[in-house]
Amino acid sequence: MKRTLKKVSVALLLLAIVLVVYVLFPWPMPPAPSFALVAHRGVHQTFPSAGLTNETCTARIIYPPAHDFIENTIPSMREAFAHGATAVELDIHRTADDQIVVFHDWTLDCRTNGTGVTNEQTLAYLQSLDVGHGYTADGGKTFPPRGTGFGMMKSLPEILATFPDKRFVIDDKDGSEATRRLLAEFLVTVPAEQRARISYSGGSQFAALHAVVPEVDPYLFNRREIEACLGDFLIRMLFTGTLPERCREQTIGIPAAMLPSIPG
């Protein structure tokens, strides 16, 4: 009996080692047609990712700028597509006058020369602001993009009209029923083939949006959703070679640096 248990233990240990090696092995990058490259907020100013919270003003901690592009603007998106991005992720809020504006932050104080809550402002006011106002890499001594971002906060209709044949991932920062309804009302006015190039990251609001615009796909963007899918994905790929239900018909956001570590 002890000998049998020892053999089973050794076998399980070896299997565990094989699985760990298989999962962590630096697999070659998958061929380009097998995945999409999503540019997060277009080409944007980068910053350290450690220790960030929902309250961190990342515009105040950017690395020394290597380019002049500002996130969520038309020039930054155009540059991303020019460098091979399959899609651009952008952020939306509802405005006080029921428009959809493309901007990341819940408030204006960090990145712009404005103040207050984003969705409590009119589109006209938001578009009068300088979206490059708050960026600094040296603790506030200099602000390289300041003054260059006036009028660059665009509405979602303006973005889609500028790039009618491109793919976008819409991250609904508001996440409210009112914003989802406003988005659905707008999307039904654009051509069906353009709607089919849009993915939506809005959590529980997706089902209601999908009922109105079924061409739009869900986008698994938060850590909980991605981990739930990838756990099933790795197990199924290892033992059956099939795709789990929770990963089907969806776009899953994975950092490009992780691709070689994910078999399949």
PDB file of N, CA, C and O in Angstrom, residues 165-201:
ATOM      1  N   ASP A 165     -13.364  52.718 -40.670  1.00  0.00           N
ATOM      2  CA  ASP A 165     -13.045  51.334 -41.007  1.00  0.00           C
ATOM      3  C   ASP A 165     -12.110  50.678 -39.993  1.00  0.00           C
ATOM      4  O   ASP A 165     -11.532  49.626 -40.266  1.00  0.00           O
ATOM      5  N   LYS A 166     -11.967  51.272 -38.807  1.00  0.00           N
ATOM      6  CA  LYS A 166     -11.048  50.743 -37.799  1.00  0.00           C
ATOM      7  C   LYS A 166     -11.808  50.075 -36.660  1.00  0.00           C
ATOM      8  O   LYS A 166     -12.983  50.331 -36.430  1.00  0.00           O
ATOM      9  N   ARG A 167     -11.079  49.218 -35.928  1.00  0.00           N
ATOM     10  CA  ARG A 167     -11.649  48.517 -34.782  1.00  0.00           C
ATOM     11  C   ARG A 167     -11.386  49.311 -33.497  1.00  0.00           C
ATOM     12  O   ARG A 167     -10.307  49.879 -33.326  1.00  0.00           O
ATOM     13  N   PHE A 168     -12.388  49.287 -32.598  1.00  0.00           N
ATOM     14  CA  PHE A 168     -12.251  49.972 -31.319  1.00  0.00           C
ATOM     15  C   PHE A 168     -12.777  49.104 -30.189  1.00  0.00           C
ATOM     16  O   PHE A 168     -13.721  48.336 -30.367  1.00  0.00           O
ATOM     17  N   VAL A 169     -12.150  49.261 -29.035  1.00  0.00           N
ATOM     18  CA  VAL A 169     -12.645  48.676 -27.797  1.00  0.00           C
ATOM     19  C   VAL A 169     -13.120  49.838 -26.937  1.00  0.00           C
ATOM     20  O   VAL A 169     -12.333  50.718 -26.578  1.00  0.00           O
ATOM     21  N   ILE A 170     -14.403  49.863 -26.614  1.00  0.00           N
ATOM     22  CA  ILE A 170     -14.970  50.943 -25.813  1.00  0.00           C
ATOM     23  C   ILE A 170     -15.002  50.521 -24.349  1.00  0.00           C
ATOM     24  O   ILE A 170     -15.665  49.552 -23.988  1.00  0.00           O
ATOM     25  N   ASP A 171     -14.257  51.263 -23.529  1.00  0.00           N
ATOM     26  CA  ASP A 171     -14.255  51.010 -22.089  1.00  0.00           C
ATOM     27  C   ASP A 171     -15.189  52.039 -21.447  1.00  0.00           C
ATOM     28  O   ASP A 171     -14.888  53.234 -21.405  1.00  0.00           O
ATOM     29  N   ASP A 172     -16.322  51.561 -20.970  1.00  0.00           N
ATOM     30  CA  ASP A 172     -17.344  52.421 -20.382  1.00  0.00           C
ATOM     31  C   ASP A 172     -16.963  52.764 -18.950  1.00  0.00           C
ATOM     32  O   ASP A 172     -17.196  51.989 -18.030  1.00  0.00           O
ATOM     33  N   LYS A 173     -16.355  53.929 -18.748  1.00  0.00           N
ATOM     34  CA  LYS A 173     -15.893  54.323 -17.423  1.00  0.00           C
ATOM     35  C   LYS A 173     -17.042  54.695 -16.503  1.00  0.00           C
ATOM     36  O   LYS A 173     -16.930  54.598 -15.282  1.00  0.00           O
ATOM     37  N   ASP A 174     -18.137  55.137 -17.068  1.00  0.00           N
ATOM     38  CA  ASP A 174     -19.303  55.480 -16.275  1.00  0.00           C
ATOM     39  C   ASP A 174     -20.001  54.210 -15.789  1.00  0.00           C
ATOM     40  O   ASP A 174     -20.291  54.031 -14.610  1.00  0.00           O
ATOM     41  N   GLY A 175     -20.284  53.315 -16.735  1.00  0.00           N
ATOM     42  CA  GLY A 175     -20.881  52.030 -16.392  1.00  0.00           C
ATOM     43  C   GLY A 175     -22.326  52.106 -15.941  1.00  0.00           C
ATOM     44  O   GLY A 175     -22.864  51.120 -15.433  1.00  0.00           O
ATOM     45  N   SER A 176     -22.964  53.240 -16.140  1.00  0.00           N
ATOM     46  CA  SER A 176     -24.346  53.384 -15.690  1.00  0.00           C
ATOM     47  C   SER A 176     -25.316  52.976 -16.789  1.00  0.00           C
ATOM     48  O   SER A 176     -24.976  52.933 -17.976  1.00  0.00           O
ATOM     49  N   GLU A 177     -26.544  52.705 -16.382  1.00  0.00           N
ATOM     50  CA  GLU A 177     -27.569  52.341 -17.352  1.00  0.00           C
ATOM     51  C   GLU A 177     -27.825  53.478 -18.322  1.00  0.00           C
ATOM     52  O   GLU A 177     -28.045  53.250 -19.522  1.00  0.00           O
ATOM     53  N   ALA A 178     -27.770  54.725 -17.831  1.00  0.00           N
ATOM     54  CA  ALA A 178     -28.016  55.878 -18.694  1.00  0.00           C
ATOM     55  C   ALA A 178     -26.957  55.991 -19.781  1.00  0.00           C
ATOM     56  O   ALA A 178     -27.263  56.274 -20.947  1.00  0.00           O
ATOM     57  N   THR A 179     -25.704  55.757 -19.418  1.00  0.00           N
ATOM     58  CA  THR A 179     -24.616  55.821 -20.401  1.00  0.00           C
ATOM     59  C   THR A 179     -24.738  54.689 -21.412  1.00  0.00           C
ATOM     60  O   THR A 179     -24.565  54.892 -22.615  1.00  0.00           O
ATOM     61  N   ARG A 180     -25.046  53.502 -20.925  1.00  0.00           N
ATOM     62  CA  ARG A 180     -25.223  52.369 -21.839  1.00  0.00           C
ATOM     63  C   ARG A 180     -26.356  52.621 -22.813  1.00  0.00           C
ATOM     64  O   ARG A 180     -26.245  52.347 -24.004  1.00  0.00           O
ATOM     65  N   ARG A 181     -27.464  53.179 -22.329  1.00  0.00           N
ATOM     66  CA  ARG A 181     -28.603  53.464 -23.197  1.00  0.00           C
ATOM     67  C   ARG A 181     -28.236  54.514 -24.249  1.00  0.00           C
ATOM     68  O   ARG A 181     -28.587  54.388 -25.428  1.00  0.00           O
ATOM     69  N   LEU A 182     -27.511  55.539 -23.821  1.00  0.00           N
ATOM     70  CA  LEU A 182     -27.079  56.582 -24.752  1.00  0.00           C
ATOM     71  C   LEU A 182     -26.147  56.007 -25.819  1.00  0.00           C
ATOM     72  O   LEU A 182     -26.253  56.342 -27.009  1.00  0.00           O
ATOM     73  N   LEU A 183     -25.237  55.122 -25.400  1.00  0.00           N
ATOM     74  CA  LEU A 183     -24.323  54.485 -26.334  1.00  0.00           C
ATOM     75  C   LEU A 183     -25.086  53.630 -27.333  1.00  0.00           C
ATOM     76  O   LEU A 183     -24.806  53.667 -28.537  1.00  0.00           O
ATOM     77  N   ALA A 184     -26.057  52.857 -26.856  1.00  0.00           N
ATOM     78  CA  ALA A 184     -26.850  52.007 -27.743  1.00  0.00           C
ATOM     79  C   ALA A 184     -27.615  52.845 -28.761  1.00  0.00           C
ATOM     80  O   ALA A 184     -27.673  52.507 -29.951  1.00  0.00           O
ATOM     81  N   GLU A 185     -28.193  53.946 -28.305  1.00  0.00           N
ATOM     82  CA  GLU A 185     -28.947  54.823 -29.211  1.00  0.00           C
ATOM     83  C   GLU A 185     -28.054  55.385 -30.303  1.00  0.00           C
ATOM     84  O   GLU A 185     -28.491  55.547 -31.452  1.00  0.00           O
ATOM     85  N   PHE A 186     -26.796  55.670 -29.953  1.00  0.00           N
ATOM     86  CA  PHE A 186     -25.875  56.165 -30.979  1.00  0.00           C
ATOM     87  C   PHE A 186     -25.424  55.060 -31.921  1.00  0.00           C
ATOM     88  O   PHE A 186     -25.400  55.233 -33.145  1.00  0.00           O
ATOM     89  N   LEU A 187     -25.065  53.913 -31.368  1.00  0.00           N
ATOM     90  CA  LEU A 187     -24.503  52.845 -32.201  1.00  0.00           C
ATOM     91  C   LEU A 187     -25.492  52.323 -33.247  1.00  0.00           C
ATOM     92  O   LEU A 187     -25.078  51.889 -34.322  1.00  0.00           O
ATOM     93  N   VAL A 188     -26.781  52.362 -32.957  1.00  0.00           N
ATOM     94  CA  VAL A 188     -27.743  51.886 -33.964  1.00  0.00           C
ATOM     95  C   VAL A 188     -27.791  52.813 -35.169  1.00  0.00           C
ATOM     96  O   VAL A 188     -28.341  52.443 -36.211  1.00  0.00           O
ATOM     97  N   THR A 189     -27.205  54.000 -35.048  1.00  0.00           N
ATOM     98  CA  THR A 189     -27.211  54.945 -36.172  1.00  0.00           C
ATOM     99  C   THR A 189     -26.010  54.766 -37.093  1.00  0.00           C
ATOM    100  O   THR A 189     -25.980  55.357 -38.174  1.00  0.00           O
ATOM    101  N   VAL A 190     -25.006  53.981 -36.668  1.00  0.00           N
ATOM    102  CA  VAL A 190     -23.834  53.765 -37.520  1.00  0.00           C
ATOM    103  C   VAL A 190     -24.030  52.484 -38.316  1.00  0.00           C
ATOM    104  O   VAL A 190     -24.818  51.621 -37.931  1.00  0.00           O
ATOM    105  N   PRO A 191     -23.346  52.333 -39.451  1.00  0.00           N
ATOM    106  CA  PRO A 191     -23.524  51.134 -40.280  1.00  0.00           C
ATOM    107  C   PRO A 191     -23.234  49.848 -39.509  1.00  0.00           C
ATOM    108  O   PRO A 191     -22.373  49.813 -38.626  1.00  0.00           O
ATOM    109  N   ALA A 192     -23.941  48.782 -39.841  1.00  0.00           N
ATOM    110  CA  ALA A 192     -23.792  47.506 -39.152  1.00  0.00           C
ATOM    111  C   ALA A 192     -22.359  46.988 -39.232  1.00  0.00           C
ATOM    112  O   ALA A 192     -21.839  46.417 -38.277  1.00  0.00           O
ATOM    113  N   GLU A 193     -21.713  47.191 -40.386  1.00  0.00           N
ATOM    114  CA  GLU A 193     -20.340  46.699 -40.528  1.00  0.00           C
ATOM    115  C   GLU A 193     -19.384  47.453 -39.606  1.00  0.00           C
ATOM    116  O   GLU A 193     -18.368  46.902 -39.168  1.00  0.00           O
ATOM    117  N   GLN A 194     -19.699  48.701 -39.297  1.00  0.00           N
ATOM    118  CA  GLN A 194     -18.868  49.440 -38.351  1.00  0.00           C
ATOM    119  C   GLN A 194     -19.138  48.984 -36.923  1.00  0.00           C
ATOM    120  O   GLN A 194     -18.214  48.861 -36.113  1.00  0.00           O
ATOM    121  N   ARG A 195     -20.393  48.706 -36.595  1.00  0.00           N
ATOM    122  CA  ARG A 195     -20.718  48.180 -35.262  1.00  0.00           C
ATOM    123  C   ARG A 195     -20.011  46.858 -35.011  1.00  0.00           C
ATOM    124  O   ARG A 195     -19.606  46.565 -33.882  1.00  0.00           O
ATOM    125  N   ALA A 196     -19.843  46.066 -36.059  1.00  0.00           N
ATOM    126  CA  ALA A 196     -19.191  44.759 -35.921  1.00  0.00           C
ATOM    127  C   ALA A 196     -17.705  44.891 -35.623  1.00  0.00           C
ATOM    128  O   ALA A 196     -17.060  43.908 -35.251  1.00  0.00           O
ATOM    129  N   ARG A 197     -17.159  46.086 -35.764  1.00  0.00           N
ATOM    130  CA  ARG A 197     -15.747  46.314 -35.451  1.00  0.00           C
ATOM    131  C   ARG A 197     -15.572  46.946 -34.068  1.00  0.00           C
ATOM    132  O   ARG A 197     -14.499  47.468 -33.752  1.00  0.00           O
ATOM    133  N   ILE A 198     -16.608  46.874 -33.248  1.00  0.00           N
ATOM    134  CA  ILE A 198     -16.565  47.479 -31.919  1.00  0.00           C
ATOM    135  C   ILE A 198     -16.735  46.405 -30.850  1.00  0.00           C
ATOM    136  O   ILE A 198     -17.587  45.531 -30.963  1.00  0.00           O
ATOM    137  N   SER A 199     -15.906  46.475 -29.824  1.00  0.00           N
ATOM    138  CA  SER A 199     -16.052  45.639 -28.634  1.00  0.00           C
ATOM    139  C   SER A 199     -16.353  46.554 -27.457  1.00  0.00           C
ATOM    140  O   SER A 199     -15.993  47.735 -27.465  1.00  0.00           O
ATOM    141  N   TYR A 200     -16.993  45.987 -26.433  1.00  0.00           N
ATOM    142  CA  TYR A 200     -17.455  46.808 -25.311  1.00  0.00           C
ATOM    143  C   TYR A 200     -16.999  46.205 -23.996  1.00  0.00           C
ATOM    144  O   TYR A 200     -17.194  45.019 -23.736  1.00  0.00           O
ATOM    145  N   SER A 201     -16.376  47.041 -23.169  1.00  0.00           N
ATOM    146  CA  SER A 201     -15.962  46.627 -21.840  1.00  0.00           C
ATOM    147  C   SER A 201     -16.782  47.427 -20.839  1.00  0.00           C
ATOM    148  O   SER A 201     -16.422  48.543 -20.473  1.00  0.00           O
TER     149      SER A 201
END
